[in-house]
């Protein structure tokens, strides 16, 4: 299993919309490195859902439920998307300011490659960020930590 962080501007697509829709295609990625990251995702991988521009914080976790396929929103093809399912909100959103202030996270891709909308997250960074957000160490057998495939957000 791998871990990721995906960014969305909340005025374009927010965590609340992800929760309401449950499974959504992660479309609109138009950067070649971010595309490579999407193509590396596998079903069962987990990703932090990050609000960019407004909020600038990790607000939830999604699970990859469909591997990369052609992005139907791409006008000229060649781009991919994945389908993600809401797993659960971060009990305490983790702000970019807190991330940048933490020396443990100085080499996190979100900090080093701030323009990329899809970045990998190491196991150590995943655990650290989960602790910062109130989810134990982020391992699937820890107390209060959602497991892949387990939906902990209300579906209405």
JSON list of C-alpha atoms in Angstrom, two decimals:
[
{"chain": "A", "resi": 1, "resn": "UNK", "atom": "CA", "xyz": [0.00, 0.00, 0.00]},
{"chain": "A", "resi": 2, "resn": "UNK", "atom": "CA", "xyz": [1.14, 3.51, -0.79]},
{"chain": "A", "resi": 3, "resn": "UNK", "atom": "CA", "xyz": [0.11, 6.86, 0.60]},
{"chain": "A", "resi": 4, "resn": "UNK", "atom": "CA", "xyz": [-0.59, 10.08, -1.26]},
{"chain": "A", "resi": 5, "resn": "UNK", "atom": "CA", "xyz": [-1.85, 13.63, -0.92]},
{"chain": "A", "resi": 6, "resn": "UNK", "atom": "CA", "xyz": [-4.29, 15.08, -3.43]},
{"chain": "A", "resi": 7, "resn": "UNK", "atom": "CA", "xyz": [-5.15, 18.76, -3.61]},
{"chain": "A", "resi": 8, "resn": "UNK", "atom": "CA", "xyz": [-8.38, 20.44, -4.53]},
{"chain": "A", "resi": 9, "resn": "UNK", "atom": "CA", "xyz": [-9.49, 24.04, -4.40]},
{"chain": "A", "resi": 10, "resn": "UNK", "atom": "CA", "xyz": [-12.56, 23.92, -2.16]},
{"chain": "A", "resi": 11, "resn": "UNK", "atom": "CA", "xyz": [-14.48, 26.33, -4.37]},
{"chain": "A", "resi": 12, "resn": "UNK", "atom": "CA", "xyz": [-14.00, 23.90, -7.30]},
{"chain": "A", "resi": 13, "resn": "UNK", "atom": "CA", "xyz": [-14.43, 20.60, -5.38]},
{"chain": "A", "resi": 14, "resn": "UNK", "atom": "CA", "xyz": [-14.52, 20.41, -1.59]},
{"chain": "A", "resi": 15, "resn": "UNK", "atom": "CA", "xyz": [-14.26, 17.71, 1.04]},
{"chain": "A", "resi": 16, "resn": "UNK", "atom": "CA", "xyz": [-17.97, 18.18, 1.76]},
{"chain": "A", "resi": 17, "resn": "UNK", "atom": "CA", "xyz": [-18.75, 17.40, -1.90]},
{"chain": "A", "resi": 18, "resn": "UNK", "atom": "CA", "xyz": [-16.50, 14.32, -1.75]},
{"chain": "A", "resi": 19, "resn": "UNK", "atom": "CA", "xyz": [-18.38, 13.11, 1.32]},
{"chain": "A", "resi": 20, "resn": "UNK", "atom": "CA", "xyz": [-21.78, 13.81, -0.25]},
{"chain": "A", "resi": 21, "resn": "UNK", "atom": "CA", "xyz": [-20.86, 11.96, -3.45]},
{"chain": "A", "resi": 22, "resn": "UNK", "atom": "CA", "xyz": [-18.81, 9.23, -1.70]},
{"chain": "A", "resi": 23, "resn": "UNK", "atom": "CA", "xyz": [-16.99, 8.00, -4.85]},
{"chain": "A", "resi": 24, "resn": "UNK", "atom": "CA", "xyz": [-15.73, 10.57, -7.33]},
{"chain": "A", "resi": 25, "resn": "UNK", "atom": "CA", "xyz": [-13.26, 10.62, -10.21]},
{"chain": "A", "resi": 26, "resn": "UNK", "atom": "CA", "xyz": [-10.18, 12.73, -9.43]},
{"chain": "A", "resi": 27, "resn": "UNK", "atom": "CA", "xyz": [-10.12, 14.62, -12.72]},
{"chain": "A", "resi": 28, "resn": "UNK", "atom": "CA", "xyz": [-8.47, 17.73, -14.08]},
{"chain": "A", "resi": 29, "resn": "UNK", "atom": "CA", "xyz": [-4.83, 16.93, -13.34]},
{"chain": "A", "resi": 30, "resn": "UNK", "atom": "CA", "xyz": [-2.75, 18.58, -16.08]},
{"chain": "A", "resi": 31, "resn": "UNK", "atom": "CA", "xyz": [0.83, 18.26, -14.87]},
{"chain": "A", "resi": 32, "resn": "UNK", "atom": "CA", "xyz": [3.06, 15.44, -16.14]},
{"chain": "A", "resi": 33, "resn": "UNK", "atom": "CA", "xyz": [4.62, 14.62, -12.75]},
{"chain": "A", "resi": 34, "resn": "UNK", "atom": "CA", "xyz": [1.21, 14.61, -11.07]},
{"chain": "A", "resi": 35, "resn": "UNK", "atom": "CA", "xyz": [-0.04, 12.36, -13.91]},
{"chain": "A", "resi": 36, "resn": "UNK", "atom": "CA", "xyz": [2.81, 9.92, -13.19]},
{"chain": "A", "resi": 37, "resn": "UNK", "atom": "CA", "xyz": [1.76, 9.91, -9.55]},
{"chain": "A", "resi": 38, "resn": "UNK", "atom": "CA", "xyz": [-1.86, 9.16, -10.50]},
{"chain": "A", "resi": 39, "resn": "UNK", "atom": "CA", "xyz": [-0.65, 6.30, -12.71]},
{"chain": "A", "resi": 40, "resn": "UNK", "atom": "CA", "xyz": [1.33, 4.87, -9.77]},
{"chain": "A", "resi": 41, "resn": "UNK", "atom": "CA", "xyz": [-1.73, 4.72, -7.52]},
{"chain": "A", "resi": 42, "resn": "UNK", "atom": "CA", "xyz": [-3.26, 1.32, -6.82]},
{"chain": "A", "resi": 43, "resn": "UNK", "atom": "CA", "xyz": [-6.66, 0.28, -5.56]},
{"chain": "A", "resi": 44, "resn": "UNK", "atom": "CA", "xyz": [-6.52, 0.35, -1.76]},
{"chain": "A", "resi": 45, "resn": "UNK", "atom": "CA", "xyz": [-3.97, 3.16, -1.50]},
{"chain": "A", "resi": 46, "resn": "UNK", "atom": "CA", "xyz": [-4.94, 6.01, 0.80]},
{"chain": "A", "resi": 47, "resn": "UNK", "atom": "CA", "xyz": [-4.58, 9.75, 0.22]},
{"chain": "A", "resi": 48, "resn": "UNK", "atom": "CA", "xyz": [-4.95, 12.85, 2.29]},
{"chain": "A", "resi": 49, "resn": "UNK", "atom": "CA", "xyz": [-7.56, 15.24, 0.87]},
{"chain": "A", "resi": 50, "resn": "UNK", "atom": "CA", "xyz": [-6.02, 18.72, 0.99]},
{"chain": "A", "resi": 51, "resn": "UNK", "atom": "CA", "xyz": [-7.85, 22.00, 0.50]},
{"chain": "A", "resi": 52, "resn": "UNK", "atom": "CA", "xyz": [-5.55, 24.31, -1.47]},
{"chain": "A", "resi": 53, "resn": "UNK", "atom": "CA", "xyz": [-5.72, 28.09, -1.82]},
{"chain": "A", "resi": 54, "resn": "UNK", "atom": "CA", "xyz": [-8.60, 28.51, 0.66]},
{"chain": "A", "resi": 55, "resn": "UNK", "atom": "CA", "xyz": [-7.98, 26.78, 3.97]},
{"chain": "A", "resi": 56, "resn": "UNK", "atom": "CA", "xyz": [-4.66, 25.17, 3.02]},
{"chain": "A", "resi": 57, "resn": "UNK", "atom": "CA", "xyz": [-5.13, 22.14, 5.21]},
{"chain": "A", "resi": 58, "resn": "UNK", "atom": "CA", "xyz": [-5.55, 18.38, 5.21]},
{"chain": "A", "resi": 59, "resn": "UNK", "atom": "CA", "xyz": [-9.24, 17.85, 5.87]},
{"chain": "A", "resi": 60, "resn": "UNK", "atom": "CA", "xyz": [-9.85, 14.16, 5.17]},
{"chain": "A", "resi": 61, "resn": "UNK", "atom": "CA", "xyz": [-8.71, 10.81, 3.84]},
{"chain": "A", "resi": 62, "resn": "UNK", "atom": "CA", "xyz": [-9.81, 9.09, 0.65]},
{"chain": "A", "resi": 63, "resn": "UNK", "atom": "CA", "xyz": [-9.18, 5.58, -0.66]},
{"chain": "A", "resi": 64, "resn": "UNK", "atom": "CA", "xyz": [-8.26, 4.85, -4.26]},
{"chain": "A", "resi": 65, "resn": "UNK", "atom": "CA", "xyz": [-11.03, 2.57, -5.55]},
{"chain": "A", "resi": 66, "resn": "UNK", "atom": "CA", "xyz": [-10.23, 2.57, -9.28]},
{"chain": "A", "resi": 67, "resn": "UNK", "atom": "CA", "xyz": [-6.75, 2.77, -10.78]},
{"chain": "A", "resi": 68, "resn": "UNK", "atom": "CA", "xyz": [-5.78, 5.27, -13.48]},
{"chain": "A", "resi": 69, "resn": "UNK", "atom": "CA", "xyz": [-7.96, 5.48, -16.58]},
{"chain": "A", "resi": 70, "resn": "UNK", "atom": "CA", "xyz": [-8.44, 8.16, -19.28]},
{"chain": "A", "resi": 71, "resn": "UNK", "atom": "CA", "xyz": [-9.69, 11.44, -17.84]},
{"chain": "A", "resi": 72, "resn": "UNK", "atom": "CA", "xyz": [-13.04, 12.17, -19.50]},
{"chain": "A", "resi": 73, "resn": "UNK", "atom": "CA", "xyz": [-12.59, 15.91, -18.84]},
{"chain": "A", "resi": 74, "resn": "UNK", "atom": "CA", "xyz": [-9.35, 16.15, -20.84]},
{"chain": "A", "resi": 75, "resn": "UNK", "atom": "CA", "xyz": [-10.03, 17.98, -24.11]},
{"chain": "A", "resi": 76, "resn": "UNK", "atom": "CA", "xyz": [-7.13, 16.34, -25.96]},
{"chain": "A", "resi": 77, "resn": "UNK", "atom": "CA", "xyz": [-6.69, 13.00, -24.23]},
{"chain": "A", "resi": 78, "resn": "UNK", "atom": "CA", "xyz": [-3.46, 11.71, -22.76]},
{"chain": "A", "resi": 79, "resn": "UNK", "atom": "CA", "xyz": [-4.45, 12.57, -19.19]},
{"chain": "A", "resi": 80, "resn": "UNK", "atom": "CA", "xyz": [-5.68, 10.19, -16.50]},
{"chain": "A", "resi": 81, "resn": "UNK", "atom": "CA", "xyz": [-7.82, 10.19, -13.40]},
{"chain": "A", "resi": 82, "resn": "UNK", "atom": "CA", "xyz": [-8.51, 7.78, -10.54]},
{"chain": "A", "resi": 83, "resn": "UNK", "atom": "CA", "xyz": [-11.68, 7.19, -8.56]},
{"chain": "A", "resi": 84, "resn": "UNK", "atom": "CA", "xyz": [-11.55, 7.97, -4.85]},
{"chain": "A", "resi": 85, "resn": "UNK", "atom": "CA", "xyz": [-13.93, 7.18, -2.01]},
{"chain": "A", "resi": 86, "resn": "UNK", "atom": "CA", "xyz": [-14.33, 9.22, 1.16]},
{"chain": "A", "resi": 87, "resn": "UNK", "atom": "CA", "xyz": [-12.90, 7.34, 4.15]},
{"chain": "A", "resi": 88, "resn": "UNK", "atom": "CA", "xyz": [-13.23, 9.95, 6.87]},
{"chain": "A", "resi": 89, "resn": "UNK", "atom": "CA", "xyz": [-12.50, 13.49, 7.97]},
{"chain": "A", "resi": 90, "resn": "UNK", "atom": "CA", "xyz": [-9.39, 14.46, 9.87]},
{"chain": "A", "resi": 91, "resn": "UNK", "atom": "CA", "xyz": [-10.52, 14.91, 13.49]},
{"chain": "A", "resi": 92, "resn": "UNK", "atom": "CA", "xyz": [-8.30, 18.01, 13.56]},
{"chain": "A", "resi": 93, "resn": "UNK", "atom": "CA", "xyz": [-7.46, 19.51, 10.15]},
{"chain": "A", "resi": 94, "resn": "UNK", "atom": "CA", "xyz": [-3.71, 19.82, 9.64]},
{"chain": "A", "resi": 95, "resn": "UNK", "atom": "CA", "xyz": [-2.84, 23.27, 8.30]},
{"chain": "A", "resi": 96, "resn": "UNK", "atom": "CA", "xyz": [-0.01, 24.05, 5.92]},
{"chain": "A", "resi": 97, "resn": "UNK", "atom": "CA", "xyz": [1.41, 26.40, 8.57]},
{"chain": "A", "resi": 98, "resn": "UNK", "atom": "CA", "xyz": [1.65, 23.50, 11.07]},
{"chain": "A", "resi": 99, "resn": "UNK", "atom": "CA", "xyz": [3.19, 21.27, 8.41]},
{"chain": "A", "resi": 100, "resn": "UNK", "atom": "CA", "xyz": [5.84, 23.85, 7.48]},
{"chain": "A", "resi": 101, "resn": "UNK", "atom": "CA", "xyz": [6.62, 24.52, 11.15]},
{"chain": "A", "resi": 102, "resn": "UNK", "atom": "CA", "xyz": [7.33, 20.84, 11.86]},
{"chain": "A", "resi": 103, "resn": "UNK", "atom": "CA", "xyz": [10.96, 19.88, 11.10]},
{"chain": "A", "resi": 104, "resn": "UNK", "atom": "CA", "xyz": [9.95, 16.21, 10.70]},
{"chain": "A", "resi": 105, "resn": "UNK", "atom": "CA", "xyz": [7.97, 17.25, 7.61]},
{"chain": "A", "resi": 106, "resn": "UNK", "atom": "CA", "xyz": [10.61, 19.47, 5.99]},
{"chain": "A", "resi": 107, "resn": "UNK", "atom": "CA", "xyz": [11.13, 17.00, 3.15]},
{"chain": "A", "resi": 108, "resn": "UNK", "atom": "CA", "xyz": [7.41, 16.27, 2.59]},
{"chain": "A", "resi": 109, "resn": "UNK", "atom": "CA", "xyz": [6.59, 16.64, -1.11]},
{"chain": "A", "resi": 110, "resn": "UNK", "atom": "CA", "xyz": [3.80, 19.09, -0.24]},
{"chain": "A", "resi": 111, "resn": "UNK", "atom": "CA", "xyz": [6.48, 21.42, 1.12]},
{"chain": "A", "resi": 112, "resn": "UNK", "atom": "CA", "xyz": [9.20, 20.72, -1.47]},
{"chain": "A", "resi": 113, "resn": "UNK", "atom": "CA", "xyz": [6.98, 20.57, -4.58]},
{"chain": "A", "resi": 114, "resn": "UNK", "atom": "CA", "xyz": [4.18, 22.87, -3.54]},
{"chain": "A", "resi": 115, "resn": "UNK", "atom": "CA", "xyz": [2.77, 23.31, -7.06]},
{"chain": "A", "resi": 116, "resn": "UNK", "atom": "CA", "xyz": [2.02, 19.61, -7.62]},
{"chain": "A", "resi": 117, "resn": "UNK", "atom": "CA", "xyz": [-1.60, 18.58, -7.08]},
{"chain": "A", "resi": 118, "resn": "UNK", "atom": "CA", "xyz": [-0.84, 14.88, -6.49]},
{"chain": "A", "resi": 119, "resn": "UNK", "atom": "CA", "xyz": [2.19, 13.90, -4.40]},
{"chain": "A", "resi": 120, "resn": "UNK", "atom": "CA", "xyz": [3.46, 10.76, -2.66]},
{"chain": "A", "resi": 121, "resn": "UNK", "atom": "CA", "xyz": [3.60, 10.61, 1.14]},
{"chain": "A", "resi": 122, "resn": "UNK", "atom": "CA", "xyz": [6.11, 8.33, 2.88]},
{"chain": "A", "resi": 123, "resn": "UNK", "atom": "CA", "xyz": [4.98, 5.87, 5.56]},
{"chain": "A", "resi": 124, "resn": "UNK", "atom": "CA", "xyz": [6.74, 7.96, 8.22]},
{"chain": "A", "resi": 125, "resn": "UNK", "atom": "CA", "xyz": [5.12, 11.19, 7.04]},
{"chain": "A", "resi": 126, "resn": "UNK", "atom": "CA", "xyz": [1.71, 9.49, 6.82]},
{"chain": "A", "resi": 127, "resn": "UNK", "atom": "CA", "xyz": [1.95, 8.32, 10.44]},
{"chain": "A", "resi": 128, "resn": "UNK", "atom": "CA", "xyz": [3.19, 11.70, 11.63]},
{"chain": "A", "resi": 129, "resn": "UNK", "atom": "CA", "xyz": [0.45, 13.64, 9.82]},
{"chain": "A", "resi": 130, "resn": "UNK", "atom": "CA", "xyz": [-2.22, 11.23, 11.11]},
{"chain": "A", "resi": 131, "resn": "UNK", "atom": "CA", "xyz": [-1.00, 11.83, 14.67]},
{"chain": "A", "resi": 132, "resn": "UNK", "atom": "CA", "xyz": [-1.09, 15.59, 14.06]},
{"chain": "A", "resi": 133, "resn": "UNK", "atom": "CA", "xyz": [-4.67, 15.25, 12.82]},
{"chain": "A", "resi": 134, "resn": "UNK", "atom": "CA", "xyz": [-5.83, 13.10, 15.73]},
{"chain": "A", "resi": 135, "resn": "UNK", "atom": "CA", "xyz": [-5.81, 9.67, 14.04]},
{"chain": "A", "resi": 136, "resn": "UNK", "atom": "CA", "xyz": [-3.29, 7.75, 16.11]},
{"chain": "A", "resi": 137, "resn": "UNK", "atom": "CA", "xyz": [-0.39, 6.69, 13.90]},
{"chain": "A", "resi": 138, "resn": "UNK", "atom": "CA", "xyz": [-2.52, 6.14, 10.80]},
{"chain": "A", "resi": 139, "resn": "UNK", "atom": "CA", "xyz": [-2.04, 2.39, 10.69]},
{"chain": "A", "resi": 140, "resn": "UNK", "atom": "CA", "xyz": [-5.09, 0.38, 9.82]},
{"chain": "A", "resi": 141, "resn": "UNK", "atom": "CA", "xyz": [-5.20, -1.57, 13.04]},
{"chain": "A", "resi": 142, "resn": "UNK", "atom": "CA", "xyz": [-4.81, 1.41, 15.36]},
{"chain": "A", "resi": 143, "resn": "UNK", "atom": "CA", "xyz": [-7.63, 2.73, 17.51]},
{"chain": "A", "resi": 144, "resn": "UNK", "atom": "CA", "xyz": [-9.93, 5.09, 15.67]},
{"chain": "A", "resi": 145, "resn": "UNK", "atom": "CA", "xyz": [-8.15, 4.71, 12.35]},
{"chain": "A", "resi": 146, "resn": "UNK", "atom": "CA", "xyz": [-10.34, 3.90, 9.36]},
{"chain": "A", "resi": 147, "resn": "UNK", "atom": "CA", "xyz": [-9.41, 0.88, 7.33]},
{"chain": "A", "resi": 148, "resn": "UNK", "atom": "CA", "xyz": [-9.41, 0.86, 3.53]},
{"chain": "A", "resi": 149, "resn": "UNK", "atom": "CA", "xyz": [-12.88, -0.06, 2.32]},
{"chain": "A", "resi": 150, "resn": "UNK", "atom": "CA", "xyz": [-14.51, 1.12, 5.54]},
{"chain": "A", "resi": 151, "resn": "UNK", "atom": "CA", "xyz": [-16.62, 4.20, 5.03]},
{"chain": "A", "resi": 152, "resn": "UNK", "atom": "CA", "xyz": [-16.84, 6.21, 8.22]},
{"chain": "A", "resi": 153, "resn": "UNK", "atom": "CA", "xyz": [-18.60, 9.26, 6.80]},
{"chain": "A", "resi": 154, "resn": "UNK", "atom": "CA", "xyz": [-22.39, 9.39, 6.65]},
{"chain": "A", "resi": 155, "resn": "UNK", "atom": "CA", "xyz": [-23.86, 8.49, 3.28]},
{"chain": "A", "resi": 156, "resn": "UNK", "atom": "CA", "xyz": [-27.07, 10.33, 2.52]}
]
